[in-house]
Amino acid sequence: DLRDPNRLNTHLQVMWDDIIGEPEGLRSLDCTWNCSKACFQGTMNCCYVLLTLLVAPCFAFCAGISFACLSFQHVWANGPALRLCKINFAYFRKIMKVLMAACVAPCMETVGLVFSKAKIRTVKSDPEKEKDIEEIFIT
């Protein structure tokens, strides 16, 4: 049966072929390779079963408490606090919009009018012909 349907532990590669590999040119005897593989898999499986039998229920209990506390915090503390900030900052946003429209917008409009008369001309420089730097800026 599938015990990781959301693929939470795809990074955890613990199969024999993911851990042990002999490079080109090196090769142990087949009986050594097969015995080592069986020893690895047997030891890993027995140790994993023993650890999950002894420790997993305690970890599951602690994880349950932790996620319950986290959920409680988000539902009863963070959510209302976020809503409180959203309500208060909406009022602050309205004040800032009025102040920006009254103070900053006229200044920016004036700057825009000043720079609207600027003209930009691009000149490709020719390395063959040395031009005087003053000649470029004369209109």
PDB file of N, CA and C in Angstrom, residues 44-139:
ATOM      1  N   MET A  44      19.026  -2.723   7.624  1.00  0.00           N
ATOM      2  CA  MET A  44      18.252  -1.488   7.538  1.00  0.00           C
ATOM      3  C   MET A  44      16.780  -1.744   7.868  1.00  0.00           C
ATOM      4  N   ASN A  45      16.209  -2.782   7.311  1.00  0.00           N
ATOM      5  CA  ASN A  45      14.799  -3.078   7.557  1.00  0.00           C
ATOM      6  C   ASN A  45      14.539  -3.424   9.022  1.00  0.00           C
ATOM      7  N   CYS A  46      15.385  -4.266   9.621  1.00  0.00           N
ATOM      8  CA  CYS A  46      15.198  -4.637  11.029  1.00  0.00           C
ATOM      9  C   CYS A  46      15.338  -3.420  11.938  1.00  0.00           C
ATOM     10  N   CYS A  47      16.354  -2.623  11.693  1.00  0.00           N
ATOM     11  CA  CYS A  47      16.584  -1.429  12.513  1.00  0.00           C
ATOM     12  C   CYS A  47      15.431  -0.444  12.354  1.00  0.00           C
ATOM     13  N   TYR A  48      14.959  -0.254  11.118  1.00  0.00           N
ATOM     14  CA  TYR A  48      13.853   0.664  10.875  1.00  0.00           C
ATOM     15  C   TYR A  48      12.582   0.182  11.575  1.00  0.00           C
ATOM     16  N   VAL A  49      12.292  -1.100  11.469  1.00  0.00           N
ATOM     17  CA  VAL A  49      11.106  -1.655  12.124  1.00  0.00           C
ATOM     18  C   VAL A  49      11.218  -1.490  13.629  1.00  0.00           C
ATOM     19  N   LEU A  50      12.382  -1.788  14.195  1.00  0.00           N
ATOM     20  CA  LEU A  50      12.583  -1.654  15.641  1.00  0.00           C
ATOM     21  C   LEU A  50      12.435  -0.202  16.096  1.00  0.00           C
ATOM     22  N   LEU A  51      13.047   0.723  15.363  1.00  0.00           N
ATOM     23  CA  LEU A  51      12.939   2.144  15.720  1.00  0.00           C
ATOM     24  C   LEU A  51      11.507   2.645  15.596  1.00  0.00           C
ATOM     25  N   THR A  52      10.823   2.261  14.524  1.00  0.00           N
ATOM     26  CA  THR A  52       9.439   2.706  14.384  1.00  0.00           C
ATOM     27  C   THR A  52       8.553   2.100  15.464  1.00  0.00           C
ATOM     28  N   LEU A  53       8.847   0.869  15.861  1.00  0.00           N
ATOM     29  CA  LEU A  53       8.067   0.228  16.915  1.00  0.00           C
ATOM     30  C   LEU A  53       8.255   0.932  18.254  1.00  0.00           C
ATOM     31  N   LEU A  54       9.494   1.318  18.552  1.00  0.00           N
ATOM     32  CA  LEU A  54       9.796   1.924  19.854  1.00  0.00           C
ATOM     33  C   LEU A  54       9.592   3.438  19.893  1.00  0.00           C
ATOM     34  N   VAL A  55       9.945   4.133  18.823  1.00  0.00           N
ATOM     35  CA  VAL A  55      10.019   5.594  18.871  1.00  0.00           C
ATOM     36  C   VAL A  55       8.900   6.291  18.091  1.00  0.00           C
ATOM     37  N   ALA A  56       8.417   5.686  17.005  1.00  0.00           N
ATOM     38  CA  ALA A  56       7.426   6.356  16.151  1.00  0.00           C
ATOM     39  C   ALA A  56       6.163   6.775  16.906  1.00  0.00           C
ATOM     40  N   PRO A  57       5.611   5.959  17.795  1.00  0.00           N
ATOM     41  CA  PRO A  57       4.423   6.434  18.514  1.00  0.00           C
ATOM     42  C   PRO A  57       4.690   7.695  19.352  1.00  0.00           C
ATOM     43  N   CYS A  58       5.875   7.774  19.968  1.00  0.00           N
ATOM     44  CA  CYS A  58       6.216   8.980  20.751  1.00  0.00           C
ATOM     45  C   CYS A  58       6.345  10.196  19.831  1.00  0.00           C
ATOM     46  N   PHE A  59       7.033  10.002  18.684  1.00  0.00           N
ATOM     47  CA  PHE A  59       7.159  11.104  17.734  1.00  0.00           C
ATOM     48  C   PHE A  59       5.799  11.510  17.184  1.00  0.00           C
ATOM     49  N   ALA A  60       4.954  10.543  16.892  1.00  0.00           N
ATOM     50  CA  ALA A  60       3.620  10.849  16.382  1.00  0.00           C
ATOM     51  C   ALA A  60       2.818  11.621  17.424  1.00  0.00           C
ATOM     52  N   PHE A  61       2.936  11.224  18.686  1.00  0.00           N
ATOM     53  CA  PHE A  61       2.254  11.926  19.772  1.00  0.00           C
ATOM     54  C   PHE A  61       2.735  13.379  19.854  1.00  0.00           C
ATOM     55  N   CYS A  62       4.071  13.564  19.823  1.00  0.00           N
ATOM     56  CA  CYS A  62       4.637  14.930  19.883  1.00  0.00           C
ATOM     57  C   CYS A  62       4.255  15.744  18.646  1.00  0.00           C
ATOM     58  N   ALA A  63       4.277  15.113  17.475  1.00  0.00           N
ATOM     59  CA  ALA A  63       3.891  15.823  16.252  1.00  0.00           C
ATOM     60  C   ALA A  63       2.417  16.215  16.313  1.00  0.00           C
ATOM     61  N   GLY A  64       1.576  15.340  16.837  1.00  0.00           N
ATOM     62  CA  GLY A  64       0.162  15.666  16.981  1.00  0.00           C
ATOM     63  C   GLY A  64      -0.053  16.862  17.876  1.00  0.00           C
ATOM     64  N   ILE A  65       0.651  16.898  19.006  1.00  0.00           N
ATOM     65  CA  ILE A  65       0.551  18.045  19.918  1.00  0.00           C
ATOM     66  C   ILE A  65       1.060  19.310  19.230  1.00  0.00           C
ATOM     67  N   SER A  66       2.200  19.204  18.551  1.00  0.00           N
ATOM     68  CA  SER A  66       2.783  20.377  17.884  1.00  0.00           C
ATOM     69  C   SER A  66       1.851  20.941  16.818  1.00  0.00           C
ATOM     70  N   PHE A  67       1.297  20.073  15.976  1.00  0.00           N
ATOM     71  CA  PHE A  67       0.407  20.561  14.921  1.00  0.00           C
ATOM     72  C   PHE A  67      -0.922  21.053  15.485  1.00  0.00           C
ATOM     73  N   ALA A  68      -1.367  20.465  16.584  1.00  0.00           N
ATOM     74  CA  ALA A  68      -2.587  20.978  17.226  1.00  0.00           C
ATOM     75  C   ALA A  68      -2.337  22.386  17.765  1.00  0.00           C
ATOM     76  N   CYS A  69      -1.189  22.592  18.411  1.00  0.00           N
ATOM     77  CA  CYS A  69      -0.844  23.924  18.930  1.00  0.00           C
ATOM     78  C   CYS A  69      -0.682  24.930  17.791  1.00  0.00           C
ATOM     79  N   LEU A  70      -0.033  24.485  16.713  1.00  0.00           N
ATOM     80  CA  LEU A  70       0.156  25.364  15.555  1.00  0.00           C
ATOM     81  C   LEU A  70      -1.190  25.750  14.945  1.00  0.00           C
ATOM     82  N   SER A  71      -2.081  24.778  14.794  1.00  0.00           N
ATOM     83  CA  SER A  71      -3.407  25.059  14.239  1.00  0.00           C
ATOM     84  C   SER A  71      -4.188  25.996  15.157  1.00  0.00           C
ATOM     85  N   PHE A  72      -4.132  25.736  16.450  1.00  0.00           N
ATOM     86  CA  PHE A  72      -4.809  26.598  17.415  1.00  0.00           C
ATOM     87  C   PHE A  72      -4.284  28.031  17.315  1.00  0.00           C
ATOM     88  N   GLN A  73      -2.965  28.165  17.238  1.00  0.00           N
ATOM     89  CA  GLN A  73      -2.352  29.491  17.146  1.00  0.00           C
ATOM     90  C   GLN A  73      -2.819  30.223  15.898  1.00  0.00           C
ATOM     91  N   HIS A  74      -2.854  29.532  14.762  1.00  0.00           N
ATOM     92  CA  HIS A  74      -3.262  30.190  13.522  1.00  0.00           C
ATOM     93  C   HIS A  74      -4.741  30.557  13.525  1.00  0.00           C
ATOM     94  N   VAL A  75      -5.574  29.668  14.060  1.00  0.00           N
ATOM     95  CA  VAL A  75      -7.014  29.923  14.050  1.00  0.00           C
ATOM     96  C   VAL A  75      -7.397  30.997  15.061  1.00  0.00           C
ATOM     97  N   TRP A  76      -6.865  30.918  16.266  1.00  0.00           N
ATOM     98  CA  TRP A  76      -7.334  31.775  17.354  1.00  0.00           C
ATOM     99  C   TRP A  76      -6.448  32.983  17.641  1.00  0.00           C
ATOM    100  N   ALA A  77      -5.215  33.000  17.143  1.00  0.00           N
ATOM    101  CA  ALA A  77      -4.332  34.143  17.421  1.00  0.00           C
ATOM    102  C   ALA A  77      -3.910  34.859  16.138  1.00  0.00           C
ATOM    103  N   ASN A  78      -3.275  34.144  15.229  1.00  0.00           N
ATOM    104  CA  ASN A  78      -2.727  34.788  14.027  1.00  0.00           C
ATOM    105  C   ASN A  78      -3.823  35.327  13.105  1.00  0.00           C
ATOM    106  N   GLY A  79      -4.873  34.543  12.903  1.00  0.00           N
ATOM    107  CA  GLY A  79      -5.962  34.991  12.024  1.00  0.00           C
ATOM    108  C   GLY A  79      -6.606  36.282  12.500  1.00  0.00           C
ATOM    109  N   PRO A  80      -7.052  36.332  13.771  1.00  0.00           N
ATOM    110  CA  PRO A  80      -7.634  37.592  14.254  1.00  0.00           C
ATOM    111  C   PRO A  80      -6.634  38.756  14.265  1.00  0.00           C
ATOM    112  N   ALA A  81      -5.377  38.475  14.598  1.00  0.00           N
ATOM    113  CA  ALA A  81      -4.377  39.546  14.604  1.00  0.00           C
ATOM    114  C   ALA A  81      -4.154  40.080  13.192  1.00  0.00           C
ATOM    115  N   LEU A  82      -4.134  39.185  12.223  1.00  0.00           N
ATOM    116  CA  LEU A  82      -3.968  39.610  10.833  1.00  0.00           C
ATOM    117  C   LEU A  82      -5.164  40.448  10.377  1.00  0.00           C
ATOM    118  N   ARG A  83      -6.349  40.035  10.757  1.00  0.00           N
ATOM    119  CA  ARG A  83      -7.553  40.791  10.411  1.00  0.00           C
ATOM    120  C   ARG A  83      -7.530  42.172  11.060  1.00  0.00           C
ATOM    121  N   LEU A  84      -7.076  42.250  12.313  1.00  0.00           N
ATOM    122  CA  LEU A  84      -6.952  43.522  13.015  1.00  0.00           C
ATOM    123  C   LEU A  84      -5.986  44.454  12.276  1.00  0.00           C
ATOM    124  N   CYS A  85      -4.844  43.928  11.865  1.00  0.00           N
ATOM    125  CA  CYS A  85      -3.883  44.737  11.109  1.00  0.00           C
ATOM    126  C   CYS A  85      -4.479  45.194   9.786  1.00  0.00           C
ATOM    127  N   LYS A  86      -5.189  44.292   9.108  1.00  0.00           N
ATOM    128  CA  LYS A  86      -5.783  44.634   7.819  1.00  0.00           C
ATOM    129  C   LYS A  86      -6.783  45.780   7.960  1.00  0.00           C
ATOM    130  N   ILE A  87      -7.594  45.748   8.998  1.00  0.00           N
ATOM    131  CA  ILE A  87      -8.574  46.815   9.228  1.00  0.00           C
ATOM    132  C   ILE A  87      -7.879  48.130   9.544  1.00  0.00           C
ATOM    133  N   ASN A  88      -6.884  48.092  10.438  1.00  0.00           N
ATOM    134  CA  ASN A  88      -6.179  49.326  10.813  1.00  0.00           C
ATOM    135  C   ASN A  88      -5.348  49.891   9.674  1.00  0.00           C
ATOM    136  N   PHE A  89      -4.695  49.034   8.901  1.00  0.00           N
ATOM    137  CA  PHE A  89      -3.880  49.530   7.804  1.00  0.00           C
ATOM    138  C   PHE A  89      -4.718  50.052   6.646  1.00  0.00           C
ATOM    139  N   ALA A  90      -5.972  49.617   6.522  1.00  0.00           N
ATOM    140  CA  ALA A  90      -6.851  50.172   5.491  1.00  0.00           C
ATOM    141  C   ALA A  90      -7.089  51.658   5.764  1.00  0.00           C
ATOM    142  N   TYR A  91      -7.285  51.996   7.031  1.00  0.00           N
ATOM    143  CA  TYR A  91      -7.462  53.399   7.409  1.00  0.00           C
ATOM    144  C   TYR A  91      -6.167  54.177   7.151  1.00  0.00           C
ATOM    145  N   PHE A  92      -5.021  53.609   7.517  1.00  0.00           N
ATOM    146  CA  PHE A  92      -3.714  54.241   7.295  1.00  0.00           C
ATOM    147  C   PHE A  92      -3.467  54.434   5.796  1.00  0.00           C
ATOM    148  N   ARG A  93      -3.889  53.462   4.979  1.00  0.00           N
ATOM    149  CA  ARG A  93      -3.722  53.557   3.536  1.00  0.00           C
ATOM    150  C   ARG A  93      -4.517  54.730   2.974  1.00  0.00           C
ATOM    151  N   LYS A  94      -5.738  54.923   3.454  1.00  0.00           N
ATOM    152  CA  LYS A  94      -6.555  56.050   2.986  1.00  0.00           C
ATOM    153  C   LYS A  94      -5.900  57.379   3.325  1.00  0.00           C
ATOM    154  N   ILE A  95      -5.364  57.492   4.518  1.00  0.00           N
ATOM    155  CA  ILE A  95      -4.676  58.732   4.926  1.00  0.00           C
ATOM    156  C   ILE A  95      -3.469  58.974   4.033  1.00  0.00           C
ATOM    157  N   MET A  96      -2.697  57.935   3.769  1.00  0.00           N
ATOM    158  CA  MET A  96      -1.500  58.084   2.936  1.00  0.00           C
ATOM    159  C   MET A  96      -1.869  58.475   1.504  1.00  0.00           C
ATOM    160  N   LYS A  97      -2.962  57.927   0.980  1.00  0.00           N
ATOM    161  CA  LYS A  97      -3.386  58.291  -0.379  1.00  0.00           C
ATOM    162  C   LYS A  97      -3.744  59.768  -0.459  1.00  0.00           C
ATOM    163  N   VAL A  98      -4.427  60.281   0.555  1.00  0.00           N
ATOM    164  CA  VAL A  98      -4.792  61.697   0.572  1.00  0.00           C
ATOM    165  C   VAL A  98      -3.536  62.560   0.661  1.00  0.00           C
ATOM    166  N   LEU A  99      -2.616  62.200   1.550  1.00  0.00           N
ATOM    167  CA  LEU A  99      -1.378  62.976   1.701  1.00  0.00           C
ATOM    168  C   LEU A  99      -0.530  62.936   0.429  1.00  0.00           C
ATOM    169  N   MET A 100      -0.438  61.787  -0.199  1.00  0.00           N
ATOM    170  CA  MET A 100       0.349  61.674  -1.431  1.00  0.00           C
ATOM    171  C   MET A 100      -0.289  62.503  -2.550  1.00  0.00           C
ATOM    172  N   ALA A 101      -1.620  62.452  -2.643  1.00  0.00           N
ATOM    173  CA  ALA A 101      -2.307  63.223  -3.687  1.00  0.00           C
ATOM    174  C   ALA A 101      -2.149  64.721  -3.448  1.00  0.00           C
ATOM    175  N   ALA A 102      -2.095  65.130  -2.189  1.00  0.00           N
ATOM    176  CA  ALA A 102      -2.000  66.555  -1.877  1.00  0.00           C
ATOM    177  C   ALA A 102      -0.573  67.078  -1.953  1.00  0.00           C
ATOM    178  N   CYS A 103       0.406  66.283  -1.563  1.00  0.00           N
ATOM    179  CA  CYS A 103       1.785  66.786  -1.453  1.00  0.00           C
ATOM    180  C   CYS A 103       2.704  66.294  -2.563  1.00  0.00           C
ATOM    181  N   VAL A 104       2.710  65.025  -2.820  1.00  0.00           N
ATOM    182  CA  VAL A 104       3.696  64.457  -3.734  1.00  0.00           C
ATOM    183  C   VAL A 104       3.254  64.568  -5.192  1.00  0.00           C
ATOM    184  N   ALA A 105       1.982  64.342  -5.469  1.00  0.00           N
ATOM    185  CA  ALA A 105       1.503  64.355  -6.856  1.00  0.00           C
ATOM    186  C   ALA A 105       1.777  65.684  -7.559  1.00  0.00           C
ATOM    187  N   PRO A 106       1.524  66.851  -6.940  1.00  0.00           N
ATOM    188  CA  PRO A 106       1.840  68.108  -7.644  1.00  0.00           C
ATOM    189  C   PRO A 106       3.330  68.250  -7.955  1.00  0.00           C
ATOM    190  N   CYS A 107       4.175  67.824  -7.031  1.00  0.00           N
ATOM    191  CA  CYS A 107       5.625  67.908  -7.278  1.00  0.00           C
ATOM    192  C   CYS A 107       6.026  67.007  -8.446  1.00  0.00           C
ATOM    193  N   MET A 108       5.492  65.794  -8.471  1.00  0.00           N
ATOM    194  CA  MET A 108       5.838  64.859  -9.549  1.00  0.00           C
ATOM    195  C   MET A 108       5.287  65.341 -10.893  1.00  0.00           C
ATOM    196  N   GLU A 109       4.127  65.972 -10.871  1.00  0.00           N
ATOM    197  CA  GLU A 109       3.566  66.525 -12.097  1.00  0.00           C
ATOM    198  C   GLU A 109       4.465  67.633 -12.634  1.00  0.00           C
ATOM    199  N   THR A 110       4.981  68.479 -11.760  1.00  0.00           N
ATOM    200  CA  THR A 110       5.882  69.552 -12.159  1.00  0.00           C
ATOM    201  C   THR A 110       7.175  68.991 -12.726  1.00  0.00           C
ATOM    202  N   VAL A 111       7.728  67.992 -12.079  1.00  0.00           N
ATOM    203  CA  VAL A 111       8.957  67.354 -12.579  1.00  0.00           C
ATOM    204  C   VAL A 111       8.691  66.754 -13.955  1.00  0.00           C
ATOM    205  N   GLY A 112       7.536  66.131 -14.126  1.00  0.00           N
ATOM    206  CA  GLY A 112       7.182  65.567 -15.420  1.00  0.00           C
ATOM    207  C   GLY A 112       7.109  66.620 -16.512  1.00  0.00           C
ATOM    208  N   LEU A 113       6.538  67.793 -16.187  1.00  0.00           N
ATOM    209  CA  LEU A 113       6.466  68.880 -17.165  1.00  0.00           C
ATOM    210  C   LEU A 113       7.851  69.395 -17.520  1.00  0.00           C
ATOM    211  N   VAL A 114       8.738  69.489 -16.532  1.00  0.00           N
ATOM    212  CA  VAL A 114      10.102  69.963 -16.792  1.00  0.00           C
ATOM    213  C   VAL A 114      10.815  69.014 -17.745  1.00  0.00           C
ATOM    214  N   PHE A 115      10.708  67.725 -17.475  1.00  0.00           N
ATOM    215  CA  PHE A 115      11.420  66.752 -18.305  1.00  0.00           C
ATOM    216  C   PHE A 115      10.690  66.424 -19.597  1.00  0.00           C
ATOM    217  N   SER A 116       9.466  66.860 -19.769  1.00  0.00           N
ATOM    218  CA  SER A 116       8.748  66.576 -21.012  1.00  0.00           C
ATOM    219  C   SER A 116       9.353  67.343 -22.180  1.00  0.00           C
ATOM    220  N   LYS A 117      10.076  68.413 -21.922  1.00  0.00           N
ATOM    221  CA  LYS A 117      10.705  69.204 -22.979  1.00  0.00           C
ATOM    222  C   LYS A 117      12.097  68.692 -23.338  1.00  0.00           C
ATOM    223  N   ALA A 118      12.600  67.714 -22.587  1.00  0.00           N
ATOM    224  CA  ALA A 118      13.935  67.178 -22.874  1.00  0.00           C
ATOM    225  C   ALA A 118      13.886  66.329 -24.137  1.00  0.00           C
ATOM    226  N   LYS A 119      14.918  66.419 -24.935  1.00  0.00           N
ATOM    227  CA  LYS A 119      15.021  65.637 -26.162  1.00  0.00           C
ATOM    228  C   LYS A 119      16.310  64.835 -26.086  1.00  0.00           C
ATOM    229  N   ILE A 120      16.210  63.607 -26.510  1.00  0.00           N
ATOM    230  CA  ILE A 120      17.365  62.716 -26.471  1.00  0.00           C
ATOM    231  C   ILE A 120      17.747  62.378 -27.895  1.00  0.00           C
ATOM    232  N   ARG A 121      19.031  62.516 -28.167  1.00  0.00           N
ATOM    233  CA  ARG A 121      19.543  62.187 -29.481  1.00  0.00           C
ATOM    234  C   ARG A 121      20.650  61.163 -29.301  1.00  0.00           C
ATOM    235  N   THR A 122      20.592  60.085 -30.066  1.00  0.00           N
ATOM    236  CA  THR A 122      21.645  59.076 -29.981  1.00  0.00           C
ATOM    237  C   THR A 122      22.574  59.241 -31.158  1.00  0.00           C
ATOM    238  N   VAL A 123      23.852  59.109 -30.880  1.00  0.00           N
ATOM    239  CA  VAL A 123      24.878  59.237 -31.910  1.00  0.00           C
ATOM    240  C   VAL A 123      25.770  58.015 -31.819  1.00  0.00           C
ATOM    241  N   LYS A 124      25.925  57.349 -32.939  1.00  0.00           N
ATOM    242  CA  LYS A 124      26.837  56.214 -32.967  1.00  0.00           C
ATOM    243  C   LYS A 124      28.239  56.748 -33.192  1.00  0.00           C
ATOM    244  N   SER A 125      29.135  56.350 -32.320  1.00  0.00           N
ATOM    245  CA  SER A 125      30.511  56.823 -32.471  1.00  0.00           C
ATOM    246  C   SER A 125      31.239  55.919 -33.450  1.00  0.00           C
ATOM    247  N   ASP A 126      32.063  56.530 -34.243  1.00  0.00           N
ATOM    248  CA  ASP A 126      32.845  55.810 -35.243  1.00  0.00           C
ATOM    249  C   ASP A 126      34.289  55.794 -34.774  1.00  0.00           C
ATOM    250  N   PRO A 127      34.817  54.631 -34.423  1.00  0.00           N
ATOM    251  CA  PRO A 127      36.192  54.596 -33.913  1.00  0.00           C
ATOM    252  C   PRO A 127      37.222  55.005 -34.963  1.00  0.00           C
ATOM    253  N   GLU A 128      36.857  54.894 -36.254  1.00  0.00           N
ATOM    254  CA  GLU A 128      37.779  55.280 -37.316  1.00  0.00           C
ATOM    255  C   GLU A 128      38.017  56.786 -37.315  1.00  0.00           C
ATOM    256  N   LYS A 129      36.928  57.526 -37.070  1.00  0.00           N
ATOM    257  CA  LYS A 129      37.024  58.984 -37.092  1.00  0.00           C
ATOM    258  C   LYS A 129      37.000  59.475 -35.656  1.00  0.00           C
ATOM    259  N   GLU A 130      38.046  60.123 -35.263  1.00  0.00           N
ATOM    260  CA  GLU A 130      38.104  60.706 -33.922  1.00  0.00           C
ATOM    261  C   GLU A 130      37.286  61.989 -33.943  1.00  0.00           C
ATOM    262  N   LYS A 131      36.252  62.064 -33.116  1.00  0.00           N
ATOM    263  CA  LYS A 131      35.426  63.268 -33.040  1.00  0.00           C
ATOM    264  C   LYS A 131      35.766  63.995 -31.749  1.00  0.00           C
ATOM    265  N   ASP A 132      35.650  65.250 -31.835  1.00  0.00           N
ATOM    266  CA  ASP A 132      35.834  66.057 -30.636  1.00  0.00           C
ATOM    267  C   ASP A 132      34.601  65.867 -29.766  1.00  0.00           C
ATOM    268  N   ILE A 133      34.832  65.705 -28.480  1.00  0.00           N
ATOM    269  CA  ILE A 133      33.724  65.458 -27.540  1.00  0.00           C
ATOM    270  C   ILE A 133      32.739  66.611 -27.540  1.00  0.00           C
ATOM    271  N   GLU A 134      33.182  67.829 -27.773  1.00  0.00           N
ATOM    272  CA  GLU A 134      32.317  68.995 -27.812  1.00  0.00           C
ATOM    273  C   GLU A 134      31.369  68.934 -29.004  1.00  0.00           C
ATOM    274  N   GLU A 135      31.808  68.318 -30.089  1.00  0.00           N
ATOM    275  CA  GLU A 135      31.014  68.279 -31.305  1.00  0.00           C
ATOM    276  C   GLU A 135      29.733  67.450 -31.121  1.00  0.00           C
ATOM    277  N   ILE A 136      29.786  66.466 -30.246  1.00  0.00           N
ATOM    278  CA  ILE A 136      28.637  65.597 -30.032  1.00  0.00           C
ATOM    279  C   ILE A 136      27.499  66.372 -29.384  1.00  0.00           C
ATOM    280  N   PHE A 137      27.817  67.280 -28.468  1.00  0.00           N
ATOM    281  CA  PHE A 137      26.803  67.969 -27.695  1.00  0.00           C
ATOM    282  C   PHE A 137      26.289  69.249 -28.340  1.00  0.00           C
ATOM    283  N   ILE A 138      26.810  69.638 -29.461  1.00  0.00           N
ATOM    284  CA  ILE A 138      26.345  70.858 -30.132  1.00  0.00           C
ATOM    285  C   ILE A 138      25.099  70.494 -30.943  1.00  0.00           C
ATOM    286  N   THR A 139      24.055  71.294 -30.784  1.00  0.00           N
ATOM    287  CA  THR A 139      22.809  71.018 -31.512  1.00  0.00           C
ATOM    288  C   THR A 139      22.598  72.013 -32.620  1.00  0.00           C
TER     289      THR A 139
END
